[in-house]
Short mmCIF file of C-alpha atoms in Angstrom, two decimals:
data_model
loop_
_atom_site.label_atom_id
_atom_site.label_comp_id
_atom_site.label_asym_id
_atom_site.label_seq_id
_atom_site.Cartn_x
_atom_site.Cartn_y
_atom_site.Cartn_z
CA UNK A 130 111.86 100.69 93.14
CA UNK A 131 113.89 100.63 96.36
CA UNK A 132 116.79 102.28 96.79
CA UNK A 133 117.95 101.89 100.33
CA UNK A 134 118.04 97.86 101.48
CA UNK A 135 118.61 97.60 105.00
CA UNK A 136 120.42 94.67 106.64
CA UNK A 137 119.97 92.88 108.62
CA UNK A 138 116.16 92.57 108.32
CA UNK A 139 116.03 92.21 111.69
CA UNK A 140 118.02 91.72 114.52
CA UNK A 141 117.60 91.20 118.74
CA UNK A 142 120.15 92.29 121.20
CA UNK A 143 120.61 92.26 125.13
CA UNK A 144 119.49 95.52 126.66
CA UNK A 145 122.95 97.02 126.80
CA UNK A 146 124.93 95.86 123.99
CA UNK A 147 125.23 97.67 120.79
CA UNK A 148 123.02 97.59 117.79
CA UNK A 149 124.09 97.61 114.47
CA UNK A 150 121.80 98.23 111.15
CA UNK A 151 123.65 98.81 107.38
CA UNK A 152 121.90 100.33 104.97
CA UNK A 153 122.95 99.69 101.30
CA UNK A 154 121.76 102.35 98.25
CA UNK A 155 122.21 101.84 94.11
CA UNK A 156 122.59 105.50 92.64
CA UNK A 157 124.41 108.71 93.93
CA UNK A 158 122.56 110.49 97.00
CA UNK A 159 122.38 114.14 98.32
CA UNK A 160 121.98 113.00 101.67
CA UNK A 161 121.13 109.76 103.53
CA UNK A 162 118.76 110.13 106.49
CA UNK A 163 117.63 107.32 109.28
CA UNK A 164 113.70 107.26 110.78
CA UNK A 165 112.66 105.30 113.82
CA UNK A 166 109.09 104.00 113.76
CA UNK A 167 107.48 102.34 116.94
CA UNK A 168 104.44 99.67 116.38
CA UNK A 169 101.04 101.51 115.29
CA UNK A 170 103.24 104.98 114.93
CA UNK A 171 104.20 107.38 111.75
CA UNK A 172 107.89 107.11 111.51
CA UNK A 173 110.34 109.36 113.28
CA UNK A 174 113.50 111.37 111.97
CA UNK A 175 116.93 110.67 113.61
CA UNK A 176 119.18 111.90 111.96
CA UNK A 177 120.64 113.24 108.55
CA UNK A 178 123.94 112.75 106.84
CA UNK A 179 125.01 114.55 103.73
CA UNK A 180 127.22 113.37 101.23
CA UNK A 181 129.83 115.01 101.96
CA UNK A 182 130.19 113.76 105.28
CA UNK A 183 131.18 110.34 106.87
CA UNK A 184 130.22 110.51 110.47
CA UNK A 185 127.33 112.20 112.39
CA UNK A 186 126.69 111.10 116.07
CA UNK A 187 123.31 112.19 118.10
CA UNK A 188 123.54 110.64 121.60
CA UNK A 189 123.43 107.20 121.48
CA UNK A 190 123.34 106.99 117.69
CA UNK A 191 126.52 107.23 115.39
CA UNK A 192 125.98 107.07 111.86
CA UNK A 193 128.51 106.65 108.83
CA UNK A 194 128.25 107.22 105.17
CA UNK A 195 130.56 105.57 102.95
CA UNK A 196 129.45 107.15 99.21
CA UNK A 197 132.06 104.81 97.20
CA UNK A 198 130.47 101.65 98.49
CA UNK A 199 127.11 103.40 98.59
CA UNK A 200 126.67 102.19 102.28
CA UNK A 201 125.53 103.57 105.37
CA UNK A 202 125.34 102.29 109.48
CA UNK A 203 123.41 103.46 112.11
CA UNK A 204 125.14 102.04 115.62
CA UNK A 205 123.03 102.35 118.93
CA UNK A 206 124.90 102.29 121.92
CA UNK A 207 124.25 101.00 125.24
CA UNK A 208 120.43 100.33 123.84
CA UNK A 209 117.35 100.13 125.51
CA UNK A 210 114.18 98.55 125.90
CA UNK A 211 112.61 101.71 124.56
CA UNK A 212 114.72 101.61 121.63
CA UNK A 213 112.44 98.42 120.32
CA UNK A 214 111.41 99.58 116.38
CA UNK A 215 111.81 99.47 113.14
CA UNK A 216 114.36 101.61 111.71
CA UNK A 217 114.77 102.65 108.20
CA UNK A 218 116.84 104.78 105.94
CA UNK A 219 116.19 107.31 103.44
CA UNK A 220 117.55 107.91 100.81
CA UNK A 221 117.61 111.43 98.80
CA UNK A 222 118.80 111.80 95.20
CA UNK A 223 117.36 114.64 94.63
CA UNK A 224 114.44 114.44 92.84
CA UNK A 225 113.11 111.94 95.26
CA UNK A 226 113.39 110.44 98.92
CA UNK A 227 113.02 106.76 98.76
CA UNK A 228 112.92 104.55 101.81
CA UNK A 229 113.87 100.57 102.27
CA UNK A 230 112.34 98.29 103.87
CA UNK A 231 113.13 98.83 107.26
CA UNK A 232 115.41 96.91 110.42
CA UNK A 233 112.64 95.42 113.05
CA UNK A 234 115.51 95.82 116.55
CA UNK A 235 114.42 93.86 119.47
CA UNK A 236 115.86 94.62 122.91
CA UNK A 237 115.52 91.49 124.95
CA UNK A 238 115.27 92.14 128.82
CA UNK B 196 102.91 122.95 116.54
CA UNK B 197 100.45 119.89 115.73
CA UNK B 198 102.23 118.26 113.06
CA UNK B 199 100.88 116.76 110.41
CA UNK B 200 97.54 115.55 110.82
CA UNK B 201 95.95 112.78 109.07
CA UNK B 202 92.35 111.30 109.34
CA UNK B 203 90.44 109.14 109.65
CA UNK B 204 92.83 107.29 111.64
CA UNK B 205 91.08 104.20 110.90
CA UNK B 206 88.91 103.15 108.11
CA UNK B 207 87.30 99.57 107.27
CA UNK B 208 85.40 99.88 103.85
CA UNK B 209 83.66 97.19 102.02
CA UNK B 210 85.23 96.52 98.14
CA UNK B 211 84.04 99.29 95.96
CA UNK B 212 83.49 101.87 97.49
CA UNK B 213 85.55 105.37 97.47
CA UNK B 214 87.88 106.01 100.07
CA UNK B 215 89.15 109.58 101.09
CA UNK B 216 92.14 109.99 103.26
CA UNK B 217 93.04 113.68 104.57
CA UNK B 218 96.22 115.24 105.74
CA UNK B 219 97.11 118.48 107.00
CA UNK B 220 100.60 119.32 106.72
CA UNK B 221 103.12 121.22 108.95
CA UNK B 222 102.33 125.04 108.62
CA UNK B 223 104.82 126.38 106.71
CA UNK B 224 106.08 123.32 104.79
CA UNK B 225 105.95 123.40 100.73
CA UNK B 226 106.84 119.62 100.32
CA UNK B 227 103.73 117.02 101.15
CA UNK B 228 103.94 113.23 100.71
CA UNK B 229 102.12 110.34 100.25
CA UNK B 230 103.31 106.90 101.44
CA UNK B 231 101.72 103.65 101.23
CA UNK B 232 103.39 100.69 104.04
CA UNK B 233 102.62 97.07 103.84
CA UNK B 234 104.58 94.03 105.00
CA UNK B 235 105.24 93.13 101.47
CA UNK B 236 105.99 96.16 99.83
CA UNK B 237 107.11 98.30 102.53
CA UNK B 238 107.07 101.80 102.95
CA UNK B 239 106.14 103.14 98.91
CA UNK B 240 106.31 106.75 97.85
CA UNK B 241 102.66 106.92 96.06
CA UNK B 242 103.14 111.17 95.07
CA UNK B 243 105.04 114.20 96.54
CA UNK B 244 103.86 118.07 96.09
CA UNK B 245 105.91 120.83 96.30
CA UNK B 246 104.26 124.25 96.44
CA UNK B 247 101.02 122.28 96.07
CA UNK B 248 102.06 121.14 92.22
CA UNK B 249 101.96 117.43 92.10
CA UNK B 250 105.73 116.63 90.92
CA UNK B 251 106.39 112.97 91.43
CA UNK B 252 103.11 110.20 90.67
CA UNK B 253 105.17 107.65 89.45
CA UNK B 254 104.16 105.61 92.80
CA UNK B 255 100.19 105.85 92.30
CA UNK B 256 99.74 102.08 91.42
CA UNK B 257 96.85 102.59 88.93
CA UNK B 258 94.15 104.93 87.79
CA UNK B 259 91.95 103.84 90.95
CA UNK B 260 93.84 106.33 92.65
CA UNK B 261 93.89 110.13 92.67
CA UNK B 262 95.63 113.03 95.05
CA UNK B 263 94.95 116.29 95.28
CA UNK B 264 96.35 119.36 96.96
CA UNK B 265 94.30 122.49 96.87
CA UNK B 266 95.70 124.76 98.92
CA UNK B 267 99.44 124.65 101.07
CA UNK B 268 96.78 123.26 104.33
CA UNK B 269 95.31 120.49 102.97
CA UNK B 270 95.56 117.48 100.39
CA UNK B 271 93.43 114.13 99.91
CA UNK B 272 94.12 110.72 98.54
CA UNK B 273 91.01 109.39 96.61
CA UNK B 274 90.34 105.85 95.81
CA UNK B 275 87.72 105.10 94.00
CA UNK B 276 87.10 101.79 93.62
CA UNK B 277 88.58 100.32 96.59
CA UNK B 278 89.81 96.71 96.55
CA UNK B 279 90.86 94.25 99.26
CA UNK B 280 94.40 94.72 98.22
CA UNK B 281 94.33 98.27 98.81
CA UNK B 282 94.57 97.36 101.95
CA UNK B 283 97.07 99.39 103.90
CA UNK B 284 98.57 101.94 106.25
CA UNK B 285 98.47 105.79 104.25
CA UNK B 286 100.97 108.02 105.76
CA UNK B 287 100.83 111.50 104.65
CA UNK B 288 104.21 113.75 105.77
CA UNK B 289 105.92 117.10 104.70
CA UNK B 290 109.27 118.68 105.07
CA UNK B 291 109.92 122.24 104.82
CA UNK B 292 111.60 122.16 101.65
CA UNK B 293 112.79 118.34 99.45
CA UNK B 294 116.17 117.31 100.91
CA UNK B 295 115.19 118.23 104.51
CA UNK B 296 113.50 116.53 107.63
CA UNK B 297 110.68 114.76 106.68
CA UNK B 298 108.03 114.88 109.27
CA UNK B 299 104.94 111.69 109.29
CA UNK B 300 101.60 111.85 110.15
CA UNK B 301 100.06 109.12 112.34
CA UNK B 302 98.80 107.17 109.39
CA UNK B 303 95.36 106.33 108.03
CA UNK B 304 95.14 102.26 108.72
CA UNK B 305 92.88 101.36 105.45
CA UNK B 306 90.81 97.96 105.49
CA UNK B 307 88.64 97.02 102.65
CA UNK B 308 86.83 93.77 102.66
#
């Protein structure tokens, strides 16, 4: 079953401007991590945000956690044509890491 | 380091026939996973291992499909019969320990026609 649901599903943005993905999960996490996969690749780790945390920032990227509406965003800033994928989050409860179905970003020239 | 490895890379089978996909984990690592990514179904946990002790097959759809992981190097996803709607791409990854980084192969892109 899925845990994470990502929204939007997908989404295209000038190069430049911001990009925005949420990531919505059901049942209490351990930590809530975000992957990058290109076309034709394996996906890519991020970054990782524990539960106990509500803001983690990596560069460009800035993610939040929100555990009492069991939400998460991953903002890219100032993006870039290179930062065309899919991007997903990852859910860990513990016993399991479960993934949604994934954000397809398009950076329009 | 390599990474994890995965092979074949590519594989078109016709219906019936077995189907082995490899992986080689990250040296070191004690968690290995299986994941299975359509369009329609997206990215599926199929079975994890820790310490090379199957924990999690809750995600193998049906009996058609076996893993096996028989020593911390190496583990193999069996299918045996394939069908068309196997069709798929078969990431295997691993993580040093469940909770941490998870680290993907390149995928095994499965046809079978």
């Amino acid at each position: 079953s899925q845990q994470g649901e990502e929204d939007p599903q997908a989404l295209s943005i000038q190069e430049g401007e911001n990009a925005t993905m949420n990531c919505s999960y059901k049942t209490s996490i351990n930590n809530l991590q975000w992957y990058r996969q290109n076309s034709g690749r394996g996906l890519v780790h991020l970054i990782l945000i524990r539960s106990n945390e509500r803001e983690k920032h990596s560069g460009r990227l800035r993610v939040t956690l929100d555990t009492s509406k069991k939400s998460s965003s991953l903002l890219i800033t100032a993006s870039r044509a290179a930062d065309t994928a899919s991007y997903f989050c990852a859910t860990d409860r513990g016993d399991k890491i479960i993934f949604g179905k994934g954000t397809r970003l398009h950076i329009l020239p | 380091d390599a990474g994890v490895i995965q092979s074949p890379r590519h594989e078109v089978t016709e219906m019936g026939q077995e189907v082995t996909l490899r992986c080689k984990p990250i040296s070191g690592h004690n968690s290995l996973f299986w994941y299975r990514q359509t369009m329609m179904r997206g990215l599926e946990l199929l079975i994890y291992f820790n310490n090379n002790v199957p924990i999690d097959d809750s995600g193998m759809p049906e009996d058609r499909f076996s893993a096996k992981m028989p020593n911390a190097s190496f583990s193999t996803l069996k299918i045996q019969p394939s069908e068309p709607r196997d069709s798929a791409v078969y990431f295997c990854a691993s993580s040093s320990t469940l909770g941490n980084t998870i680290y993907f192969g390149e995928g095994s892109w499965l046809t079978v026609v």
